[in-house]
mmCIF file of C-alpha atoms in Angstrom:
data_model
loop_
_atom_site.group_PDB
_atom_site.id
_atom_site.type_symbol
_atom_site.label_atom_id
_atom_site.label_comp_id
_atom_site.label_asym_id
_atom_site.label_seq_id
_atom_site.Cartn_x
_atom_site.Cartn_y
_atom_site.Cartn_z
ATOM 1 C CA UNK A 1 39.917 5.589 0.595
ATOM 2 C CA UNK A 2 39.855 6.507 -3.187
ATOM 3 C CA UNK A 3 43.406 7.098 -4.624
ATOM 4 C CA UNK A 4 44.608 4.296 -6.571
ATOM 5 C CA UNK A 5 41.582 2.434 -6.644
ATOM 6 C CA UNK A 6 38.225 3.818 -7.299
ATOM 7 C CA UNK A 7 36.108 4.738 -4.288
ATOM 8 C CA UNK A 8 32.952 2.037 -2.936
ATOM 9 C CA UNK A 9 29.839 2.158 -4.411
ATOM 10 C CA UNK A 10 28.429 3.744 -1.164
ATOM 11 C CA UNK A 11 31.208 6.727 -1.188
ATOM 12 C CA UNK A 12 30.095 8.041 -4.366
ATOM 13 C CA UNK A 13 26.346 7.967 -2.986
ATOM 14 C CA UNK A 14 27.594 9.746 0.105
ATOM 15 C CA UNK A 15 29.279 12.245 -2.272
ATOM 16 C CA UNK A 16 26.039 12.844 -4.287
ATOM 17 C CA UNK A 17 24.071 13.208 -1.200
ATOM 18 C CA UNK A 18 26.135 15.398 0.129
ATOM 19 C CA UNK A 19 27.233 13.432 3.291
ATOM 20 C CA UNK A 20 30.506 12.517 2.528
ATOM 21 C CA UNK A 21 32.767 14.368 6.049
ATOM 22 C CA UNK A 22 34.732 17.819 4.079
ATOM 23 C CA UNK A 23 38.524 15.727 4.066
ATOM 24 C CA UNK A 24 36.670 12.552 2.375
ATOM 25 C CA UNK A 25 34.892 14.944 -0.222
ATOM 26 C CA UNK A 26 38.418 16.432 -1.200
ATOM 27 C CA UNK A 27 39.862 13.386 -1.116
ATOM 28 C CA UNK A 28 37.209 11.906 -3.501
ATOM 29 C CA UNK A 29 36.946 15.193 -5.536
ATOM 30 C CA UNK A 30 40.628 14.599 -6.490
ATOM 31 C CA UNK A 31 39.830 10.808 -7.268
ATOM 32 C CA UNK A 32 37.021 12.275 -9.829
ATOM 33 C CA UNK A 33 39.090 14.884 -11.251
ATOM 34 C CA UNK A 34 41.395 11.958 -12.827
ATOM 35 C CA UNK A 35 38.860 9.046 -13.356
ATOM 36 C CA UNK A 36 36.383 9.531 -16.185
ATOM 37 C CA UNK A 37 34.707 6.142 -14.725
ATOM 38 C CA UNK A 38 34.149 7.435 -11.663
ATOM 39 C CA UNK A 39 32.997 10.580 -12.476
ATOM 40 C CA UNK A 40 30.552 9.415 -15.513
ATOM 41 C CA UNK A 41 29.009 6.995 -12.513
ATOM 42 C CA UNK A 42 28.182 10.171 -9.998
ATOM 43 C CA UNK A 43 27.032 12.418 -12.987
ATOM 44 C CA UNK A 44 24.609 9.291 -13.575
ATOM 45 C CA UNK A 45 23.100 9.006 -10.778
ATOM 46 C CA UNK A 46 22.813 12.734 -9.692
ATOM 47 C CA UNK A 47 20.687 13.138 -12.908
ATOM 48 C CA UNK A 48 18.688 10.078 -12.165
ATOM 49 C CA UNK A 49 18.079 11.937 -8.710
ATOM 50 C CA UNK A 50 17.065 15.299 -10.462
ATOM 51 C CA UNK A 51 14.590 13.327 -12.965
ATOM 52 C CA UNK A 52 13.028 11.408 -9.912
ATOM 53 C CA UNK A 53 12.828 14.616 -7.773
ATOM 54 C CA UNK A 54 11.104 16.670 -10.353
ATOM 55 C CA UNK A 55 8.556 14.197 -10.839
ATOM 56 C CA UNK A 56 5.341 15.207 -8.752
ATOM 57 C CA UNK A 57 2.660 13.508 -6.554
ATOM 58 C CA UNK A 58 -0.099 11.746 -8.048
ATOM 59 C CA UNK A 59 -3.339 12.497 -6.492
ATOM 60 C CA UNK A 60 -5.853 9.905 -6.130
ATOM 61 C CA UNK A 61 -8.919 10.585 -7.454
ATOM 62 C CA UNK A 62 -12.050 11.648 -5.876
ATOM 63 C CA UNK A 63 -14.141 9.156 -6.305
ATOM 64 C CA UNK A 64 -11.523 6.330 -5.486
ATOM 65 C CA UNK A 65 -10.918 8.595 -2.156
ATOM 66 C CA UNK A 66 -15.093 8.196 -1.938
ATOM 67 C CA UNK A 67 -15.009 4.651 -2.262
ATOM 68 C CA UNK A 68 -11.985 4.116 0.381
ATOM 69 C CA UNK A 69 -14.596 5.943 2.775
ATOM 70 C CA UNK A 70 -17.569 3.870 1.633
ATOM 71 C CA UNK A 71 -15.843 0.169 1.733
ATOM 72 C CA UNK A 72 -14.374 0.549 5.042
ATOM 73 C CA UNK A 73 -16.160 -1.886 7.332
ATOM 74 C CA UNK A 74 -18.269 -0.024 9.868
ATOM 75 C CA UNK A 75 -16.542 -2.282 12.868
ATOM 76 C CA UNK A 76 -12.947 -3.180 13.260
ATOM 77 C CA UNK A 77 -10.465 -5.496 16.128
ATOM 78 C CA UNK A 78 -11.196 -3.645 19.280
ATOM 79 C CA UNK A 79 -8.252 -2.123 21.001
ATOM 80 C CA UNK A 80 -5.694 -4.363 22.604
ATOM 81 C CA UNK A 81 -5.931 -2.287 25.855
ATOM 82 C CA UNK A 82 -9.804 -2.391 26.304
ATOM 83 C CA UNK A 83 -11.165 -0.203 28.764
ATOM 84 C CA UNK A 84 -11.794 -1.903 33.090
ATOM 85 C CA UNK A 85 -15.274 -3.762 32.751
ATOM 86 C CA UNK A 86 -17.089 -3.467 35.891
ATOM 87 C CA UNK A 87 -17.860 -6.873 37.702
ATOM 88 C CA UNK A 88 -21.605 -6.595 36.593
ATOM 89 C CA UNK A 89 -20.417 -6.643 33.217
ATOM 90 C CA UNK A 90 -17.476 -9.434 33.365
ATOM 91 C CA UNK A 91 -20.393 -11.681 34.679
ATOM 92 C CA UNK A 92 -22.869 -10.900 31.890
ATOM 93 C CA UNK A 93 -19.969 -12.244 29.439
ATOM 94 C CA UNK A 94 -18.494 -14.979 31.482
ATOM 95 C CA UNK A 95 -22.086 -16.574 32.422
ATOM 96 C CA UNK A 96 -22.908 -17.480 29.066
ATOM 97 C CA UNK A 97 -19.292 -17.944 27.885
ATOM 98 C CA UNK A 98 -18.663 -20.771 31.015
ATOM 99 C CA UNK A 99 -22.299 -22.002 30.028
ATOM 100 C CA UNK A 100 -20.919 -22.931 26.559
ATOM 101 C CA UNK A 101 -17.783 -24.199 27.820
ATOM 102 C CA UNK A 102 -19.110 -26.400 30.394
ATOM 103 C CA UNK A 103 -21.374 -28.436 27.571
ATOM 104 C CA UNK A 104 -18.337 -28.426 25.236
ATOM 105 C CA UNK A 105 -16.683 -30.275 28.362
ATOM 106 C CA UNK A 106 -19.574 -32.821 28.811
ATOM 107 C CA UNK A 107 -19.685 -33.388 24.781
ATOM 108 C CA UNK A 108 -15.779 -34.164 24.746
ATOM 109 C CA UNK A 109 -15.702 -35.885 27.206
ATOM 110 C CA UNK A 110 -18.983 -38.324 26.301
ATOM 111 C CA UNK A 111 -16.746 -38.498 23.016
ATOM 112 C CA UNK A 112 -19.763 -36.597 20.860
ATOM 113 C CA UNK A 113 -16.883 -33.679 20.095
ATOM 114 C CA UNK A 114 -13.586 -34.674 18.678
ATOM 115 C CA UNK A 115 -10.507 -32.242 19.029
ATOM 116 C CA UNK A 116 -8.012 -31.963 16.105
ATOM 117 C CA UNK A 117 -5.110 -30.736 18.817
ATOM 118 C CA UNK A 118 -5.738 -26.953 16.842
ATOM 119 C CA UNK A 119 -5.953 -24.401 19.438
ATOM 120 C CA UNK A 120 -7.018 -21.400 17.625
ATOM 121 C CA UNK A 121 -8.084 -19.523 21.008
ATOM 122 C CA UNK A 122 -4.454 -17.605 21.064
ATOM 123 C CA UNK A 123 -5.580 -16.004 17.694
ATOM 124 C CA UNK A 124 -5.379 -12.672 17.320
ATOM 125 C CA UNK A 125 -9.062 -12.811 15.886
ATOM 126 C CA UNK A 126 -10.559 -15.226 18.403
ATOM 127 C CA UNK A 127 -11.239 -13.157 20.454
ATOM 128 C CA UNK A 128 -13.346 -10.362 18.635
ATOM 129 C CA UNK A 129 -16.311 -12.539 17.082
ATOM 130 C CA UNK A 130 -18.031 -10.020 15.244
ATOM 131 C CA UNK A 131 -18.782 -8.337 11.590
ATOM 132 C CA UNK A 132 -14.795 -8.365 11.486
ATOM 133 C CA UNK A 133 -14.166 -11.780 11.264
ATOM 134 C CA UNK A 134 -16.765 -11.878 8.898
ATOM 135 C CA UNK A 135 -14.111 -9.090 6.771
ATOM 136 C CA UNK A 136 -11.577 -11.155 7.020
ATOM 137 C CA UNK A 137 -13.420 -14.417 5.644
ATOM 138 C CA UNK A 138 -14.124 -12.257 3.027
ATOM 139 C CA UNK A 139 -10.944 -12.817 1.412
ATOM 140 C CA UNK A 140 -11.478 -16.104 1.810
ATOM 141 C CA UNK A 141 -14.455 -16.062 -0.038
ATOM 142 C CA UNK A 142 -12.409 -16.982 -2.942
ATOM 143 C CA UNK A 143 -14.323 -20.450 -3.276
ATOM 144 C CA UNK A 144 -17.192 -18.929 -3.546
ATOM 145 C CA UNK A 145 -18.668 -19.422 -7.044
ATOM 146 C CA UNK A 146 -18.946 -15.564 -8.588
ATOM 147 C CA UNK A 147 -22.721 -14.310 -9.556
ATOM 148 C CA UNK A 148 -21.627 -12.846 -12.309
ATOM 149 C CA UNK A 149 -18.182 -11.773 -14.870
ATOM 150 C CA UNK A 150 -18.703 -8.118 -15.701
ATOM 151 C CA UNK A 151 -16.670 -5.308 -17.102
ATOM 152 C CA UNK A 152 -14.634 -2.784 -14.401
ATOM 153 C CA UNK A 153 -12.844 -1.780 -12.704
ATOM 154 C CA UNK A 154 -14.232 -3.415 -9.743
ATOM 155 C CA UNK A 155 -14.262 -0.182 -7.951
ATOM 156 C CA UNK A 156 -16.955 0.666 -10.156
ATOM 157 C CA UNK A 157 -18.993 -2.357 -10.450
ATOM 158 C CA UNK A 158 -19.003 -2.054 -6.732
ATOM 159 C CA UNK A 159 -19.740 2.022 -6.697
ATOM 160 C CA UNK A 160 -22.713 1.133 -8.989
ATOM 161 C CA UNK A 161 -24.522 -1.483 -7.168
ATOM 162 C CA UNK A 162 -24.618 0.827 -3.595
ATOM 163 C CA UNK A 163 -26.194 3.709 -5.780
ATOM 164 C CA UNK A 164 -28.773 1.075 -6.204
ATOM 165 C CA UNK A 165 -28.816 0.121 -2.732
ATOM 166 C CA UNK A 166 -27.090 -2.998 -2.729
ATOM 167 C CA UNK A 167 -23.971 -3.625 0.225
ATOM 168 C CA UNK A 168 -20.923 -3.958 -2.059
ATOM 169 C CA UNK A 169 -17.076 -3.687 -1.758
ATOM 170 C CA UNK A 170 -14.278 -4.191 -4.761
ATOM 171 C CA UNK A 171 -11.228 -6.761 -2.713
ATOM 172 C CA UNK A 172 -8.823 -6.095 -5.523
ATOM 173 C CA UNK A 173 -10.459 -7.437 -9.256
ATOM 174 C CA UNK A 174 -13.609 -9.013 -7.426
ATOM 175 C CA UNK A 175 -16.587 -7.114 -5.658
ATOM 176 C CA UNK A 176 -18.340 -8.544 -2.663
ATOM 177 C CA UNK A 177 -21.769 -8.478 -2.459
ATOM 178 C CA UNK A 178 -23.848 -8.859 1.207
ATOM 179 C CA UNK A 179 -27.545 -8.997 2.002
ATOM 180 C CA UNK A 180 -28.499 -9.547 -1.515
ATOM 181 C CA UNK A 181 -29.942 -12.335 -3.843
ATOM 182 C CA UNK A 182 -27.799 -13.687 -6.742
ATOM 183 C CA UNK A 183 -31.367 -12.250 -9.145
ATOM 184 C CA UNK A 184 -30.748 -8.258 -7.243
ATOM 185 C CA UNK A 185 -27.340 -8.579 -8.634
ATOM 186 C CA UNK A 186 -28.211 -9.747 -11.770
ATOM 187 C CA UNK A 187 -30.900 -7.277 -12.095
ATOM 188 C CA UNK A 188 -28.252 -4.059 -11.107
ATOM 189 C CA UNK A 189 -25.781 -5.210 -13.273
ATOM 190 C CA UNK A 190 -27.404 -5.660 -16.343
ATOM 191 C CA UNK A 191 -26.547 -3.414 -18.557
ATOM 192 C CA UNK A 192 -22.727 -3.872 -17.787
ATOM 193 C CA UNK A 193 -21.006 -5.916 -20.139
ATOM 194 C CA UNK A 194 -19.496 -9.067 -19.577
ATOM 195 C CA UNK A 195 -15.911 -9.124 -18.159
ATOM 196 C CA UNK A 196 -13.116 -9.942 -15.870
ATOM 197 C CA UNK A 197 -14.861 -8.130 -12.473
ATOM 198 C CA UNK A 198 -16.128 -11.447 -10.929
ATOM 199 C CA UNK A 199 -19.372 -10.739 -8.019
ATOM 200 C CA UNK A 200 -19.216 -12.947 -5.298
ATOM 201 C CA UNK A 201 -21.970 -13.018 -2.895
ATOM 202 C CA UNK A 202 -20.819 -13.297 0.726
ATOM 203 C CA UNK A 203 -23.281 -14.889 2.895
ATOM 204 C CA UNK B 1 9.652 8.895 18.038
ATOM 205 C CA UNK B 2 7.542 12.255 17.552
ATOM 206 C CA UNK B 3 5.013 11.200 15.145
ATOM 207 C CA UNK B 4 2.612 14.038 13.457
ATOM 208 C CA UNK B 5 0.014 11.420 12.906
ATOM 209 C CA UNK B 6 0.640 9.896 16.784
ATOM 210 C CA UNK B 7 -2.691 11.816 17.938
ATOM 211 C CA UNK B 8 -5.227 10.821 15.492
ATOM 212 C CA UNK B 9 -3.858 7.325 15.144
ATOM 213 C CA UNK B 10 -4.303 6.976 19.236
ATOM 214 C CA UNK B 11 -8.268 8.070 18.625
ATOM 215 C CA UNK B 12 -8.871 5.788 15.597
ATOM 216 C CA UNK B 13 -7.564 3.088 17.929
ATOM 217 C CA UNK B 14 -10.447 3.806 19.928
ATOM 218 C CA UNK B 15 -13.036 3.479 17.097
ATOM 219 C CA UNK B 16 -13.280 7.413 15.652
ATOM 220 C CA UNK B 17 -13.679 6.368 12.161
ATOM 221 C CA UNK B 18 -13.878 10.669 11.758
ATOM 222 C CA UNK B 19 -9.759 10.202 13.371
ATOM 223 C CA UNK B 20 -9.149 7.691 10.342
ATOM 224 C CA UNK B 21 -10.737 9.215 7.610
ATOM 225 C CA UNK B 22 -8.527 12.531 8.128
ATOM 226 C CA UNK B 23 -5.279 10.288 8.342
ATOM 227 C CA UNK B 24 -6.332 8.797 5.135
ATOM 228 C CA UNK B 25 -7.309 12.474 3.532
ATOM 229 C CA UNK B 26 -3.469 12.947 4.415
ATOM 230 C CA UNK B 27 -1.556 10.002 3.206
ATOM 231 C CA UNK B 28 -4.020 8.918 0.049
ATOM 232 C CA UNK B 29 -1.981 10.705 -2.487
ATOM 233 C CA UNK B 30 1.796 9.230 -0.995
ATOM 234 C CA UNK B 31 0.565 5.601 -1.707
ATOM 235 C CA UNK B 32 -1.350 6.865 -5.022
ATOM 236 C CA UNK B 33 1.873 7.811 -5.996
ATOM 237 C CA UNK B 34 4.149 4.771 -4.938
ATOM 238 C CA UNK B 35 1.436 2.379 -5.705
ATOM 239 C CA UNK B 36 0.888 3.976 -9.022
ATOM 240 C CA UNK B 37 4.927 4.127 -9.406
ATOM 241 C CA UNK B 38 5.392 0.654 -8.690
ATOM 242 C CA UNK B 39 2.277 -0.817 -10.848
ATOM 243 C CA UNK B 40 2.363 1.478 -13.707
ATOM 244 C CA UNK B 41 -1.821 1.424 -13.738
ATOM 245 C CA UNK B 42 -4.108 4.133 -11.844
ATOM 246 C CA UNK B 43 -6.757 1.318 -12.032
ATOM 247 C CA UNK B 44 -4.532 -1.184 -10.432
ATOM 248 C CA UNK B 45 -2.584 1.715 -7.899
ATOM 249 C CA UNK B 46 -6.032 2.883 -7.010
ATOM 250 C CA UNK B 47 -7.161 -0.782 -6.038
ATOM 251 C CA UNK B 48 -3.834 -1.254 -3.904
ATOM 252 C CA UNK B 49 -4.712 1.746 -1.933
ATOM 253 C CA UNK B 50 -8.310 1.197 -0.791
ATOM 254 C CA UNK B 51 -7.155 -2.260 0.101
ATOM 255 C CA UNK B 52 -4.308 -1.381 1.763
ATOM 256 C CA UNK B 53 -6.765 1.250 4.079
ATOM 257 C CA UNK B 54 -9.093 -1.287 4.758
ATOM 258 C CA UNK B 55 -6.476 -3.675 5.770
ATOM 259 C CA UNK B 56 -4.679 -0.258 8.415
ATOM 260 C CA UNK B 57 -8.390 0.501 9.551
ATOM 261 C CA UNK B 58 -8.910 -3.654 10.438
ATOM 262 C CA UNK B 59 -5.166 -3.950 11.746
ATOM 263 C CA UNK B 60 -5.037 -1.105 13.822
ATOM 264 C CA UNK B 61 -5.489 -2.016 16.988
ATOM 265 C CA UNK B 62 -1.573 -4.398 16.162
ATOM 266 C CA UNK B 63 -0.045 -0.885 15.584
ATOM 267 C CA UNK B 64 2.758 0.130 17.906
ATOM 268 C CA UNK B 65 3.561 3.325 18.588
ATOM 269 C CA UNK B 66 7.229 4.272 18.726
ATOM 270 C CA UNK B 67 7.198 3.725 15.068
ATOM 271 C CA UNK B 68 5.787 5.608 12.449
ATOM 272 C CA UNK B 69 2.551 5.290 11.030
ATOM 273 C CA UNK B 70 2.994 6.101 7.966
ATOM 274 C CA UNK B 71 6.195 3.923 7.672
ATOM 275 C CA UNK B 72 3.655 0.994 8.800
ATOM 276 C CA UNK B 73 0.990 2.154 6.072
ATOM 277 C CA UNK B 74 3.659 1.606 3.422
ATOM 278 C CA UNK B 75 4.229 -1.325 4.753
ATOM 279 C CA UNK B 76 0.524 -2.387 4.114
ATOM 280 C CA UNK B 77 0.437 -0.128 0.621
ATOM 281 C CA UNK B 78 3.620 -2.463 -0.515
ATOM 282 C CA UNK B 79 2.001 -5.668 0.628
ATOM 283 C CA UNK B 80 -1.216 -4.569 -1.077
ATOM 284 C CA UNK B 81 0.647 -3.501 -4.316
ATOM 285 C CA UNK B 82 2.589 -6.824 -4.114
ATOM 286 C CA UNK B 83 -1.078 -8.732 -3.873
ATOM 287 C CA UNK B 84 -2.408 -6.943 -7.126
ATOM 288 C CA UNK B 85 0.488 -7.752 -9.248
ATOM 289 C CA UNK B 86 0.025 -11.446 -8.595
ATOM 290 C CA UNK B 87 -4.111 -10.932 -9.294
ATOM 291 C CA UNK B 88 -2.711 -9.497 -12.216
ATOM 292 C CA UNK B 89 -4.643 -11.633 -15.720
ATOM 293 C CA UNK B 90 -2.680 -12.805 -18.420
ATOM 294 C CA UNK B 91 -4.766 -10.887 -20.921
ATOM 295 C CA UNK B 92 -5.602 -6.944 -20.878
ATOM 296 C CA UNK B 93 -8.632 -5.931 -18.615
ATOM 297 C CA UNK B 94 -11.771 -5.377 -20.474
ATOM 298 C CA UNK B 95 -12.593 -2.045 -18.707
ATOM 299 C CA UNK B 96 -15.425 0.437 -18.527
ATOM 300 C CA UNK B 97 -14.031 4.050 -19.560
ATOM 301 C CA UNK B 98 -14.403 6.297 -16.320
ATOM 302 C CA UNK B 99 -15.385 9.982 -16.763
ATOM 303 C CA UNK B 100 -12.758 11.901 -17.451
ATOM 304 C CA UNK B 101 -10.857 14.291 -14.689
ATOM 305 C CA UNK B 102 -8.686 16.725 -14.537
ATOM 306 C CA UNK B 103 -6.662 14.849 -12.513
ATOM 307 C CA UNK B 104 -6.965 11.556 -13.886
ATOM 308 C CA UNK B 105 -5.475 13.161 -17.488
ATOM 309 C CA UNK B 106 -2.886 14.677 -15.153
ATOM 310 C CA UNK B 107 -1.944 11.121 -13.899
ATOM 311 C CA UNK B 108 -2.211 9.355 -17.198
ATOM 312 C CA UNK B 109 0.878 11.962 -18.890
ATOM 313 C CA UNK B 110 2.639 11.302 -15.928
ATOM 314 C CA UNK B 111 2.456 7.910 -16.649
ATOM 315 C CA UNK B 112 2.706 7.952 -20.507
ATOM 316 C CA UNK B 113 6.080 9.849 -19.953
ATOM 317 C CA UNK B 114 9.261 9.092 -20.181
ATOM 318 C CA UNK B 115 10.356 8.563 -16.760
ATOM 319 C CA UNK B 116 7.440 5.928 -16.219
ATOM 320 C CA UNK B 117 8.897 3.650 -18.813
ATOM 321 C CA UNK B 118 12.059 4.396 -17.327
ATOM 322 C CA UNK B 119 10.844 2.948 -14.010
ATOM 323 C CA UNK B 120 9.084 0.375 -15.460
ATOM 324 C CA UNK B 121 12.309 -1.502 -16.615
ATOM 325 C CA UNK B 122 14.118 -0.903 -13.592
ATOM 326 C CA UNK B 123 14.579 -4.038 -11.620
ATOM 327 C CA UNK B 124 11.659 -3.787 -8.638
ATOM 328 C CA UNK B 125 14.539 -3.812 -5.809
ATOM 329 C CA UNK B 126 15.756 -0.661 -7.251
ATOM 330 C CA UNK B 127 12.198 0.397 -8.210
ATOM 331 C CA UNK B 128 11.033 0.178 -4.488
ATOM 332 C CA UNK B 129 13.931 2.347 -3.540
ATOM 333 C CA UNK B 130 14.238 5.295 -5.820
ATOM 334 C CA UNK B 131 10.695 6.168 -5.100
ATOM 335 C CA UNK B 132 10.803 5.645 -1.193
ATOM 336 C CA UNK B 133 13.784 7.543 -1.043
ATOM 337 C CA UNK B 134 14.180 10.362 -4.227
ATOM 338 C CA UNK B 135 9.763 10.376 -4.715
ATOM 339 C CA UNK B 136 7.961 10.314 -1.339
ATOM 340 C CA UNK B 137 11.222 11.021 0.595
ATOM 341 C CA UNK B 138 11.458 8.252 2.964
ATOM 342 C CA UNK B 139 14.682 7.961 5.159
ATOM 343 C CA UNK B 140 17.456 4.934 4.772
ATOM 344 C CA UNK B 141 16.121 3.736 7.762
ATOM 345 C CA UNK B 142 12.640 3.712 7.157
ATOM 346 C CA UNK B 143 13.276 2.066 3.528
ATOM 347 C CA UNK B 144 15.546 -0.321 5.083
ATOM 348 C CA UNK B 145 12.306 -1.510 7.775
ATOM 349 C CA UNK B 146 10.256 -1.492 4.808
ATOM 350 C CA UNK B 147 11.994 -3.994 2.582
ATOM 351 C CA UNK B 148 14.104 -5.656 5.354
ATOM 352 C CA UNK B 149 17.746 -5.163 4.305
ATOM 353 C CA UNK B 150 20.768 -3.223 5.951
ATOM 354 C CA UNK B 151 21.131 0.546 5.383
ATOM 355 C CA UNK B 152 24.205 -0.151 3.095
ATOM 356 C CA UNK B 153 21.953 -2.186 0.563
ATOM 357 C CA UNK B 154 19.312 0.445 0.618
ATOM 358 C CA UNK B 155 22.229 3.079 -0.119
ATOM 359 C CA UNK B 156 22.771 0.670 -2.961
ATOM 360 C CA UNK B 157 20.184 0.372 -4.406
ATOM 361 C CA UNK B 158 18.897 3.794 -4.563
ATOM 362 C CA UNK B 159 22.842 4.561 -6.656
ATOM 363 C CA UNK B 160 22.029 1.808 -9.205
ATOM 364 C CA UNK B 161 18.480 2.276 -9.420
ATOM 365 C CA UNK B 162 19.028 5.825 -10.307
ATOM 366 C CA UNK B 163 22.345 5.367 -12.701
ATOM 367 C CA UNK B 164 19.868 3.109 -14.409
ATOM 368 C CA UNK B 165 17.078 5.278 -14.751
ATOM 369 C CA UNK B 166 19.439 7.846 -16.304
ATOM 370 C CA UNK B 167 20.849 5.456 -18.534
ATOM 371 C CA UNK B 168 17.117 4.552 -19.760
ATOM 372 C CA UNK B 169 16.225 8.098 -19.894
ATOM 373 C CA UNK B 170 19.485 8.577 -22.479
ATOM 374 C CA UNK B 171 20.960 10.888 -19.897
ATOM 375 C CA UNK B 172 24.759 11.923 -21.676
ATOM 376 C CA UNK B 173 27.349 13.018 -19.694
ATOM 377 C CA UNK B 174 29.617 15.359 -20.022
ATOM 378 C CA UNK B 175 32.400 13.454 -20.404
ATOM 379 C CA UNK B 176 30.739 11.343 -23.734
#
């Protein structure tokens, strides 16, 4: 392995880790012993290791743990495995699901509806209309025109205006608003100054 | 796989939010800590993370078991950490100064030290992989799902990134 040349890359790892088989470590120990290269390359890296390893966890602080809690949305996908519906219940969905389907049938084919070829039924999300797809638009409300440029972080922007009873949520540097009027917002945020946070209102 | 978190992820797949918020009281300060690694900002690290547990809360129901959760919620932290760099402005933030903690002073020396700036200039490859590996002690094989190369490379890069980081930190050996 390592006696004329110098060992791979991924031996002198091993070595450092400790993984290296007791015949390879001797034989590499012996390679080190002669080559200052070699042996500059594992002292290296082991004290890279013992910096990184004395470094400690960063803890997150409380009131970014209290907003995780607060902006997560109150409904989610349901499971992939949903529990049996009873036949009662499969015929309260399908009734007015078939109902819908049967005038989408008559409008195509009167030539009212066009198709674009797009089937987005086989989407994970077609299935679960609900509050959640209304999440997930949310990052899409990117178009959407912001109510107002104000100083953050948006975690903060967005902590403020639910202590004043307003539905908000920071998506990275913007904070989505819901169920409130563009003059609410304004009114809230006020006395922040102006800044990079932008407030969108989602509909 | 045995996975501690298996039985709480299994409820908060049925809708116990109570299920999710304990699996997030146990892994918020591991993504703090590689989110804040990677970004260098508490601000932006902070962001990452509450996006990347609303994205795990929303995308549960797609997780699999027979791998590890937490190995998918770095997943999710590194994809969120990778969306806030790109949000990132040209120009500093104009921020709001946050009351002062404890906690957050702790942060902000660990940041202001050397072995922040260290990490900072490391290429993000080798970034990625001395904190997986030497900071939140992932194995080769979970690093290697996480940023989709072969053991060997993760091997790799963990060497380099930390002979660089040593290099950067003026490490002298005793051969100099």
């Amino acid at each position: 392995m390592v006696t004329g040349t110098h060992p791979e890359e991924v031996d002198l790892f091993d070595y450092v880790e400790g993984e290296l088989s007791a015949d390879r470590r001797t034989e590499l120990e012996f390679h080190l012993a002669s080559c200052a290269t070699c042996a500059k390359q594992v002292a290296l890296v082991q004290a890279g290791k013992d910096a990184l390893r004395e470094s400690q966890l960063l803890h997150l602080p409380p009131a970014r743990r209290e907003a995780i809690s607060t902006s997560l949305p109150t409904q989610r996908r349901a499971p992939d495995r949903s529990p049996a519906l009873s036949p009662r219940r499969l015929l309260a969905i399908l009734t007015p699901v078939a109902a819908v389907a049967a005038v989408v049938v008559v409008l195509v084919s009167s030539g009212v509806l066009e198709t674009n070829g797009n089937d987005q039924a086989g989407s994970a999300a077609a299935g679960a209309t609900s509050q959640l797809q209304m999440e997930d638009q949310a990052g899409g409300a990117e178009a959407a025109p912001p109510v107002m440029k104000v100083a953050g972080p948006a975690t903060t922007v967005a902590d403020e205006l639910r202590r004043k009873g307003i539905r908000a949520r920071a998506v990275g540097n913007k904070v989505e608003v819901r169920d409130a009027t563009r003059a609410e917002v304004e009114r809230a945020l006020e006395n922040r100054r102006t800044g990079r946070v932008e407030v969108v209102l989602i509909p | 796989m045995d996975d501690p978190d298996g039985p709480l992820v299994r409820r908060a797949q049925k809708g116990d939010r109570w299920a999710f918020e304990q699996l997030v009281d146990r892994h918020q300060h591991r993504l703090f800590t590689l989110a804040t690694r990677l970004l260098g900002s508490p601000d932006e690290a902070a962001d990452a993370v509450q996006e990347a547990f609303i994205r795990a809360w929303l995308g549960l129901s797609s997780f699999r078991h027979g791998a590890r959760f937490s190995t998918w919620l770095y997943r999710i932290c590194l994809n969120a950490v990778h969306d806030q760099r790109t949000k990132r402005p040209t120009a500093p933030l104009e921020e709001v100064a946050e009351p002062v903690d404890p906690r957050d002073q702790f942060v902000a020396h660990e940041l202001s030290g050397a072995l922040q700036q260290a990490l900072a200039a490391l290429e993000e490859d080798y970034r990625g992989a001395v904190v997986l590996y030497d900071v939140l002690g992932c194995s080769y094989a979970e690093i290697a799902e996480l940023t989709g190369v072969a053991e060997g490379t993760v091997k790799s890069r963990i060497f380099r990134g930390r002979k660089r980081l040593a290099e950067l930190l003026g490490t002298r050996t005793e051969r100099e």
